[in-house]
Short mmCIF file of C-alpha atoms and ligand atoms in Angstrom, two decimals:
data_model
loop_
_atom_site.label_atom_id
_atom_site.label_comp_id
_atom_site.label_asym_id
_atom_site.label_seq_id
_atom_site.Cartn_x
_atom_site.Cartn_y
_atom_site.Cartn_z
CA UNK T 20 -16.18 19.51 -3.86
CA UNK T 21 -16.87 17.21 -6.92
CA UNK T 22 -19.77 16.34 -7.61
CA UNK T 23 -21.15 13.23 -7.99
CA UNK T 24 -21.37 12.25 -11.81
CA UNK T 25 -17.86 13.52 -12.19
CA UNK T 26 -14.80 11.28 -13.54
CA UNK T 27 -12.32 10.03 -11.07
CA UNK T 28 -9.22 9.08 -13.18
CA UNK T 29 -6.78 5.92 -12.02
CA UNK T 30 -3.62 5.06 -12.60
CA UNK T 31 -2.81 1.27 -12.39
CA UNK T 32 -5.28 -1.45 -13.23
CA UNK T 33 -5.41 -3.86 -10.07
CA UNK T 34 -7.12 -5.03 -7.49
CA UNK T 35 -7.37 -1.74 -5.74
CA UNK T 36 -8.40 0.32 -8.69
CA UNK T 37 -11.15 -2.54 -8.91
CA UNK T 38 -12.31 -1.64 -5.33
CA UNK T 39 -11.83 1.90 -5.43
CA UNK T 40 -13.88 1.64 -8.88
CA UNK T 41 -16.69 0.05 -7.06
CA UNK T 42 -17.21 3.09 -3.89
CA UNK T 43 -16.74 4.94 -6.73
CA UNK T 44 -19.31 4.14 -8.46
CA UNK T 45 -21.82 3.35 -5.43
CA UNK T 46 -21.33 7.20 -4.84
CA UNK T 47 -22.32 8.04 -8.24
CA UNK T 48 -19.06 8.64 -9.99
CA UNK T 49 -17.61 7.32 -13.19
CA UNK T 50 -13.88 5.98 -13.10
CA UNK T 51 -11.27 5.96 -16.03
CA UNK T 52 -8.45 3.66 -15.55
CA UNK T 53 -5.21 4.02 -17.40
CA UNK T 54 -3.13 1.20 -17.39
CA UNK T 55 -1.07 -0.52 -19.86
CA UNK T 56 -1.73 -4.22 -19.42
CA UNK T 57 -4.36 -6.27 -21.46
CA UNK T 58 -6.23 -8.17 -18.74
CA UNK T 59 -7.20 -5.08 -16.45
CA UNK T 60 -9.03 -6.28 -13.53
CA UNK T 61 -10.19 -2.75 -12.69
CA UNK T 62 -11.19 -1.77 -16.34
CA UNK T 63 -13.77 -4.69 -15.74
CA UNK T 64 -15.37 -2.40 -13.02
CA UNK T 65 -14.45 1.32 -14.34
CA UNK T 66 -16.67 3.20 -16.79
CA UNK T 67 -13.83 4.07 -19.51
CA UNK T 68 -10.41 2.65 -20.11
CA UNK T 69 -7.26 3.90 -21.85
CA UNK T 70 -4.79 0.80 -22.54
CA UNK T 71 -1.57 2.74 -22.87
CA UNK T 72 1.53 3.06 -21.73
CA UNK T 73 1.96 5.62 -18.96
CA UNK T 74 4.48 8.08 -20.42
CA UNK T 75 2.92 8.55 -24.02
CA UNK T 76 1.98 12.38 -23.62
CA UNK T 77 -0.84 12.28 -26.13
CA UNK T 78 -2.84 10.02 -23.81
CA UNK T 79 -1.76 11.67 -20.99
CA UNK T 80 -3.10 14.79 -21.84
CA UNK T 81 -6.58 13.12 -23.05
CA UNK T 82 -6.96 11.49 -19.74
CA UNK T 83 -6.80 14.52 -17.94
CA UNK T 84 -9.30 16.23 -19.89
CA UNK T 85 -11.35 13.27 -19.64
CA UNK T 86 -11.00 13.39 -15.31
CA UNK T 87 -11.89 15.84 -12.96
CA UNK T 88 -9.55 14.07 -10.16
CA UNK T 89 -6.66 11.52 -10.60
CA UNK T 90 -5.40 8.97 -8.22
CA UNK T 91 -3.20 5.93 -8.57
CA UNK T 92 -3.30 2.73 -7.28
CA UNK T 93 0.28 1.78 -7.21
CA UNK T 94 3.52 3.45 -5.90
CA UNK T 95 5.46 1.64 -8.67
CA UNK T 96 4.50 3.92 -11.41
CA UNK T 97 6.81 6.84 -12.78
CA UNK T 98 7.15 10.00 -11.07
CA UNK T 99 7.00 12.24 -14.33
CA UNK T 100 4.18 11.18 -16.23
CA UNK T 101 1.93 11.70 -12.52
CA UNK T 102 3.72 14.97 -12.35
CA UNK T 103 2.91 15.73 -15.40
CA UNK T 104 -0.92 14.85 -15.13
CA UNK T 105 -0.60 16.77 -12.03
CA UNK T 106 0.06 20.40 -13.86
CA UNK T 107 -3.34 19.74 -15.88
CA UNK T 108 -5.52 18.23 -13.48
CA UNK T 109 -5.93 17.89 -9.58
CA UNK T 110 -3.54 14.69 -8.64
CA UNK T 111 -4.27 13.25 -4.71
CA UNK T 112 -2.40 12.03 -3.14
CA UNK T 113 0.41 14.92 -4.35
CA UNK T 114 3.05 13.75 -6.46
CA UNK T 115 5.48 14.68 -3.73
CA UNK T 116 4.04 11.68 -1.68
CA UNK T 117 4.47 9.11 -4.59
CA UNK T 118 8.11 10.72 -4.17
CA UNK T 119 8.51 9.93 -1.19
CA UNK T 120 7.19 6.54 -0.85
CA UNK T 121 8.15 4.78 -4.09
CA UNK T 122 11.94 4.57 -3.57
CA UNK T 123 13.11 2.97 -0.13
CA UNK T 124 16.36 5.27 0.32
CA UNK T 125 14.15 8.89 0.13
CA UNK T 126 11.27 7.16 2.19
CA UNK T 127 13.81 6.07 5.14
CA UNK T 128 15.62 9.85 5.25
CA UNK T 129 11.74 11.02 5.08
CA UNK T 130 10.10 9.32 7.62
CA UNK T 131 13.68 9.80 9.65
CA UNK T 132 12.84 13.43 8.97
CA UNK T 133 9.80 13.35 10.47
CA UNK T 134 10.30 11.70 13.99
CA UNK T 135 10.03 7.77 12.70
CA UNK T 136 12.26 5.07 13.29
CA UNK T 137 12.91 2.12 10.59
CA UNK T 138 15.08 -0.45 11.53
CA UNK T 139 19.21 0.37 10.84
CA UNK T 140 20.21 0.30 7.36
CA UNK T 141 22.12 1.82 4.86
CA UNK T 142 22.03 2.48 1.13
CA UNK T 143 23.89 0.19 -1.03
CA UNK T 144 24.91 0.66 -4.73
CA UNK T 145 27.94 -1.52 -5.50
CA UNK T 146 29.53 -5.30 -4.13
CA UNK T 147 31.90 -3.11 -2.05
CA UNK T 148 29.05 -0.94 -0.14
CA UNK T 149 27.24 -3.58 0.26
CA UNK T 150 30.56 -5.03 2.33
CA UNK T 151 30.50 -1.44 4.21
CA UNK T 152 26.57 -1.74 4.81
CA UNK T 153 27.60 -4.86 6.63
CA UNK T 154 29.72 -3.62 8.58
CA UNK T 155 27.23 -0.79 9.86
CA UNK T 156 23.52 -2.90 9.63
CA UNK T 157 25.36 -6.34 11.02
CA UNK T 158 23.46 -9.40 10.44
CA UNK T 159 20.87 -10.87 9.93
CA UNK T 160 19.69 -8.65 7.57
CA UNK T 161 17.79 -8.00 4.40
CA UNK T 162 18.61 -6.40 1.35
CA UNK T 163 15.76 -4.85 -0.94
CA UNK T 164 15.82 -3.13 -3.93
CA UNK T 165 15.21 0.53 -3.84
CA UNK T 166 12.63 1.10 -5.98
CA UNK T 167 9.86 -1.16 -7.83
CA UNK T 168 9.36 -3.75 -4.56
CA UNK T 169 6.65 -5.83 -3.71
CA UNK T 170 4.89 -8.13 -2.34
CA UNK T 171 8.47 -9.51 -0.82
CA UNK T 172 10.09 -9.60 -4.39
CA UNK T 173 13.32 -7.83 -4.84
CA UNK T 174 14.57 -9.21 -1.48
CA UNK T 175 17.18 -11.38 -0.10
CA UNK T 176 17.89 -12.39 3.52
CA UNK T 177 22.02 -12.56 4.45
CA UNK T 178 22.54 -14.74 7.08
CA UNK T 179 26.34 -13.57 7.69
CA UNK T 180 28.79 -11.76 5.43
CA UNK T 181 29.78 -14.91 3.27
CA UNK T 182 26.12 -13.85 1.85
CA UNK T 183 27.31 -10.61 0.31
CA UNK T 184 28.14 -12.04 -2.90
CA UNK T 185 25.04 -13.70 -3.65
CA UNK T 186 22.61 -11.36 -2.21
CA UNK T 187 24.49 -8.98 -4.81
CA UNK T 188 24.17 -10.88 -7.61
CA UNK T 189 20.30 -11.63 -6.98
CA UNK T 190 19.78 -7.46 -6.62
CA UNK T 191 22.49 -5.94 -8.64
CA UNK T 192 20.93 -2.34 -8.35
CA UNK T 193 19.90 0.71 -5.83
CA UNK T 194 19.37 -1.10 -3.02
CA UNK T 195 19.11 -0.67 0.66
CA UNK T 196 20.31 -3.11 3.37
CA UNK T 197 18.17 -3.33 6.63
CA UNK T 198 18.77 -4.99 9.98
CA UNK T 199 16.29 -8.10 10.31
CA UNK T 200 13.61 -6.73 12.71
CA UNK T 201 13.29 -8.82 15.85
CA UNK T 202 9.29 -8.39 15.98
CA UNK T 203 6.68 -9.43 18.12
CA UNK T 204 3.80 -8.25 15.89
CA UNK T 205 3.31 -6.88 12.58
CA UNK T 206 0.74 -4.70 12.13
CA UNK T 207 -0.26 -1.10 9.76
CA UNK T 208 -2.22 2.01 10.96
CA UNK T 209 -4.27 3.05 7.97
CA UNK T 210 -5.34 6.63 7.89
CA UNK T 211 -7.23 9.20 5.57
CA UNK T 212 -6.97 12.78 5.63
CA UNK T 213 -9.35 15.03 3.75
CA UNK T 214 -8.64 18.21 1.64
CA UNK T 215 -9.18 20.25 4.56
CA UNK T 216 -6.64 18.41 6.56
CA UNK T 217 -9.65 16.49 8.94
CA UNK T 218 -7.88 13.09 9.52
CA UNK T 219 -9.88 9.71 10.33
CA UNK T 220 -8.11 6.21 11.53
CA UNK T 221 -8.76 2.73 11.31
CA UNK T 222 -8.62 0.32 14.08
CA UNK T 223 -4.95 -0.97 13.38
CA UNK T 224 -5.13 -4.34 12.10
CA UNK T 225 -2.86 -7.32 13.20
CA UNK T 226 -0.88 -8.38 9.60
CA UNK T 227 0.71 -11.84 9.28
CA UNK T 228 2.63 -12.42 6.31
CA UNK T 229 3.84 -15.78 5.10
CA UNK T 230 7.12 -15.71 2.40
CA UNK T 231 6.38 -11.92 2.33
CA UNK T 232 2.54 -11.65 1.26
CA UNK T 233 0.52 -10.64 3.28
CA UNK T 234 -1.73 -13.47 4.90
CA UNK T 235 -4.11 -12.17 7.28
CA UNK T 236 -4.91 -9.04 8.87
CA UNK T 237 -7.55 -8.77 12.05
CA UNK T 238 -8.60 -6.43 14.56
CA UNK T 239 -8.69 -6.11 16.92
CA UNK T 240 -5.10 -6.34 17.29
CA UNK T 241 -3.29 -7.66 20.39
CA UNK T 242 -2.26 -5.67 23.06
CA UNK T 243 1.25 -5.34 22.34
CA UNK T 244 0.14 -3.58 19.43
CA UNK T 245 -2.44 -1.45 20.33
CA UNK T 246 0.34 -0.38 22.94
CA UNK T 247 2.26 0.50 20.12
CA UNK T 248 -0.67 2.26 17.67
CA UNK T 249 -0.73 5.51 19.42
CA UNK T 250 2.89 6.36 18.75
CA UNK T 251 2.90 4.47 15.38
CA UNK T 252 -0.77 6.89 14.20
CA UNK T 253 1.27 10.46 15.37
CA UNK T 254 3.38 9.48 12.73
CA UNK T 255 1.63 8.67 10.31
CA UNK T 256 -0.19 11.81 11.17
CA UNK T 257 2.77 13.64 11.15
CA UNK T 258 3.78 12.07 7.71
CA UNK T 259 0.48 13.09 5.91
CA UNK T 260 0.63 16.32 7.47
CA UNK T 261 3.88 17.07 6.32
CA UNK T 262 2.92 15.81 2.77
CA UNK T 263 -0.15 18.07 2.94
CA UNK T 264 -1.68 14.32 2.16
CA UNK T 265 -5.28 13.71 0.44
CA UNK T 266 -6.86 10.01 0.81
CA UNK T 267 -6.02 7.17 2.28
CA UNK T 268 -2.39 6.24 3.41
CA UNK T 269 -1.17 3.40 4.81
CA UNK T 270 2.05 2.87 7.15
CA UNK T 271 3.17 -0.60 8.07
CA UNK T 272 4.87 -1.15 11.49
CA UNK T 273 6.71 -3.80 13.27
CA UNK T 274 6.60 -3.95 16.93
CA UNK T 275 9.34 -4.68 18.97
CA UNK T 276 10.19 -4.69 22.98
CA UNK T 277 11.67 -1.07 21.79
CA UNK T 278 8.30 0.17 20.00
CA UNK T 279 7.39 0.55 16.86
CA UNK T 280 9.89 0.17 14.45
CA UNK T 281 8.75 1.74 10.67
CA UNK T 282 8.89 -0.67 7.93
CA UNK T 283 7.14 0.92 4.43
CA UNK T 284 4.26 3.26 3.58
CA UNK T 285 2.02 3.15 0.88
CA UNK T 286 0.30 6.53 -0.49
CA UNK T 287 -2.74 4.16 -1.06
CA UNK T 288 -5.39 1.92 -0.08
CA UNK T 289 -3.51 -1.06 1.22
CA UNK T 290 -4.14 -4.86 1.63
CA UNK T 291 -4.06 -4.71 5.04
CA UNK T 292 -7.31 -2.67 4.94
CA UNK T 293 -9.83 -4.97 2.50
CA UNK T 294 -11.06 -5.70 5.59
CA UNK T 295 -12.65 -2.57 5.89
CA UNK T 296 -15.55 -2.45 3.42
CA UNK T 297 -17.81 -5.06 5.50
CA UNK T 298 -15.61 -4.34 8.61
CA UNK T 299 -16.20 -0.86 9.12
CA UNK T 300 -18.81 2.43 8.78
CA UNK T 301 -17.08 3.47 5.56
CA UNK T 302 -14.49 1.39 3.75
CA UNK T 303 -10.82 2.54 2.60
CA UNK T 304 -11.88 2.86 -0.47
CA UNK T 305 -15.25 4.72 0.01
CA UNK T 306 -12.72 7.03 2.26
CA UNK T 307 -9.82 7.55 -0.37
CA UNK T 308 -12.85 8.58 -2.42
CA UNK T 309 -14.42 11.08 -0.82
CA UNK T 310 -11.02 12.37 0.49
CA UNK T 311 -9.83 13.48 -3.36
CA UNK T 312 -13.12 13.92 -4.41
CA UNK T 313 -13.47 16.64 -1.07
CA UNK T 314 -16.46 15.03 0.55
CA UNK T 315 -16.52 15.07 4.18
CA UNK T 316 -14.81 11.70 5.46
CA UNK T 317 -17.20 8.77 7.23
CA UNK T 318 -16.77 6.95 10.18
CA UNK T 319 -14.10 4.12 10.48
CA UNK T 320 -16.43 2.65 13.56
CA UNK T 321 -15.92 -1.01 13.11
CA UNK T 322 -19.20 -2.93 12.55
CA UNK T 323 -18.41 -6.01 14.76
CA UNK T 324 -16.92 -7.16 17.92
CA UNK T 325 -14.03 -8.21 15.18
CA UNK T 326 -13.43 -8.31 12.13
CA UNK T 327 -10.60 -10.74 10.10
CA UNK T 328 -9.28 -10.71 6.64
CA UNK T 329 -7.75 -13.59 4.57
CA UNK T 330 -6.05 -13.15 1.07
CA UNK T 331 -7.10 -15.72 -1.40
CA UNK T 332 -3.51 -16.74 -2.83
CA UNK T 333 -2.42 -19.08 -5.94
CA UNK T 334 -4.93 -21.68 -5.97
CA UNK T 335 -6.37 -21.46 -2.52
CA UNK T 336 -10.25 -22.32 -2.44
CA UNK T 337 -12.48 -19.85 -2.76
CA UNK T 338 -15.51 -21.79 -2.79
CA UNK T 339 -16.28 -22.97 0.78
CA UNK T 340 -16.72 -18.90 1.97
CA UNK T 341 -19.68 -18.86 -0.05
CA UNK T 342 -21.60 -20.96 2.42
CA UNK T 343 -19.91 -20.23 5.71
CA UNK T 344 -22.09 -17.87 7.67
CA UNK T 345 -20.59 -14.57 8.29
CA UNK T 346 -17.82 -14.72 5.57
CA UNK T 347 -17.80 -12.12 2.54
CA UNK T 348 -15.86 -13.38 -0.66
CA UNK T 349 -14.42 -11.10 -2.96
CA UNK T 350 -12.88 -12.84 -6.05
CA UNK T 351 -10.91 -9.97 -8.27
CA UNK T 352 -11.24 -11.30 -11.58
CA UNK T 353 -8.18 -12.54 -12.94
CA UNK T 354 -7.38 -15.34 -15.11
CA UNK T 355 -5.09 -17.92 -13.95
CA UNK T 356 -4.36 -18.61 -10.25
CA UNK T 357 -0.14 -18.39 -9.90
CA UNK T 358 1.40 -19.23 -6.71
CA UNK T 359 1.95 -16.10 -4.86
CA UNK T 360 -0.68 -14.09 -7.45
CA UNK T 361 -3.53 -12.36 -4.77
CA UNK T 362 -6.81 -13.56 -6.48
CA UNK T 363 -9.27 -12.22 -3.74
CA UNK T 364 -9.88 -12.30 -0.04
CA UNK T 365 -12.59 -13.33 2.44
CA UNK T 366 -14.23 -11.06 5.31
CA UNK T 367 -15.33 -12.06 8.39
CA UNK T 368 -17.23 -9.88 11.11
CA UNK T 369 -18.21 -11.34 14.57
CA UNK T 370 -20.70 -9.47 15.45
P1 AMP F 414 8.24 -5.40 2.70
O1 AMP F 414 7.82 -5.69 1.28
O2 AMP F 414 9.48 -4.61 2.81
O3 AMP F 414 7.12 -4.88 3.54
O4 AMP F 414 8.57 -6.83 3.32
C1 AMP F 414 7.59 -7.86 3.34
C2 AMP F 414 7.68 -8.63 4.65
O5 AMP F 414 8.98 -9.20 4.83
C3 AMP F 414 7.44 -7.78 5.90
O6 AMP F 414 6.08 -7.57 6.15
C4 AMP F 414 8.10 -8.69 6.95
O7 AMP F 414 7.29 -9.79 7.27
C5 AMP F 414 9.34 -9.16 6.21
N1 AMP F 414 10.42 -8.19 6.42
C6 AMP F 414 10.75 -7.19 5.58
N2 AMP F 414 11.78 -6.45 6.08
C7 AMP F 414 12.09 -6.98 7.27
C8 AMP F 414 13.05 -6.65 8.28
N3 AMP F 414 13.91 -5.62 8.14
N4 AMP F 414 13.07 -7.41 9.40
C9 AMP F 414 12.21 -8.45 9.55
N5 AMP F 414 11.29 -8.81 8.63
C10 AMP F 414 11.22 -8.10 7.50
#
């Protein structure tokens, strides 16, 4: 177990480092962020910060003699500078999870592996197997990068063949193509699993996403999906199990009329669970922290009769939350409001 006063290293400098800097620090530990970019929104809530690119090994190997853990805060980071941090210093979630999650081809034959079921698709690397990926995935479909997606970028929708071209020229790298999901429901099942393999879930949250982003999350969900979150919650048990996985990780689902079909995971707190720190017991990110930090885990109880989470995004208003009753605002600090940039999110609990 660490103990409290200890540094907790992160890499990435977002939102989520932000939060996990704050249950960090409400448990009595210092954070250390390492990220490259100027305007760190979690540096403004860490207790140290390294500005600096991720693979310069001099840094590297001062930040992990400056942390007693290290966890990251984004799946779009490279493998070898986290796998070299992780021969110096304990690294949770493992490397091998970041592996398997950041790049869409090895997280599809993974979670295949393991039981799961994503929608069809096929790897694509070239105009002409993108033609042959037609020919096997059909359409409507989607084609997405392989690697460094988010937040719906690096993706382009193919309404028939005659799109091939295009949708090539937009991507024009490792990419997957996937059938267009025919979904009732989105929705995630956020779990956390400790270092001695003790596993606690959230109530799986409802997720609407508008052009991609995600827009709302609530639970309880609907029906159809908590028909679904059993299934969907083996395996994501089965996933962090297999990973021998520390903290939180989050798996997002679509249901269908055939079950749950996989979409992504995310060895990380996730959007979809913000929700969480007025919403329930012990947030995400108080979770994630005890998990690598080898506390025991706390309750995931929800602290309402429901709870429902909005993402502030581009310019929306942020000021009327502050006097609706009920509704907790959490702004994240950055500088100007883009369209499509997440700037914060509001809570709301019915008790
Ligand atoms: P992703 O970044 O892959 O999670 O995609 C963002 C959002 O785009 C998802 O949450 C869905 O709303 C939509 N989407 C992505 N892939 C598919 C698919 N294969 N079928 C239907 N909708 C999809």
């Amino acid at each position: 177990m660490l103990t409290p006063g200890s540094t907790i290293g992160i890499l990435g400098g977002g939102q989520l480092g932000r939060m996990l800097a704050v249950a960090a620090a409400q448990l009595g530990y210092r954070t250390h962020v390492l990220a490259p970019e100027a305007d760190s929104v979690a540096a403004q809530t860490a207790a140290s910060l390294t500005r600096a690119d991720y693979h310069n090994r001099i840094v590297l190997a001062d930040f992990a003699a400056a942390c007693d853990v290290v966890t990251y805060e984004f799946e779009n980071i490279a493998l070898g500078p986290v796998e070299w941090l992780a021969e110096r210093v304990p690294v949770h979630p493992h490397p091998r999870a970041l592996a398997a999650a950041q790049e869409r081809i090895a997280e599809k034959r993974f979670v295949e592996r393991v039981g799961g079921r994503p929608a069809r698709w096929a790897a694509v690397d070239s105009r002409e197997t993108l033609i042959a990926a037609l020919d096997h995935v059909g359409t409507p479909a989607v084609l997405k990068t392989a690697r460094f997606g988010y937040d719906g970028k690096g993706q382009m929708r193919l309404h028939g063949p005659a799109d091939a071209d295009a949708a090539w020229e937009a991507i024009g790298g490792p990419a997957v193509l996937e059938a267009f999901v025919d979904f009732s429901h989105e929705f995630s099942i956020l779990i956390a699993r400790g270092q001695d393999g003790a596993t606690v879930r959230y109530d799986p949250p409802q997720n609407v996403h508008v052009d991609a982003i995600l827009r709302t999350s609530r639970v309880p969900a609907p029906q159809p999906i908590l028909d679904q979150a059993e299934e969907a919650t083996a395996l994501a048990c089965r996933i962090a199990a297999e990973l021998d996985y520390v903290g939180v990780l989050a798996c997002e689902f679509f249901a269908t009329a055939d079950g749950p079909v996989f979409n992504e995971m995310a060895p990380r707190v996730h959007n979809s669970g913000h929700w969480t720190i007025e919403g329930a017991e012990t947030s995400q990110f108080e979770n994630h922290i005890r998990a690598i930090c080898g506390l025991p885990l706390g309750s995931t109880a929800l602290t309402g009769s429901a709870v429902a989470l909005e993402n502030l995004i581009g310019d929306d208003a942020w000021q009327p939350a502050l006097t609706e009753p009920g509704a907790h605002l959490h702004l994240y600090g950055k500088g100007a409001a883009r369209p499509g940039r997440k700037m914060g999110h509001v809570t709301r609990v019915q008790r």
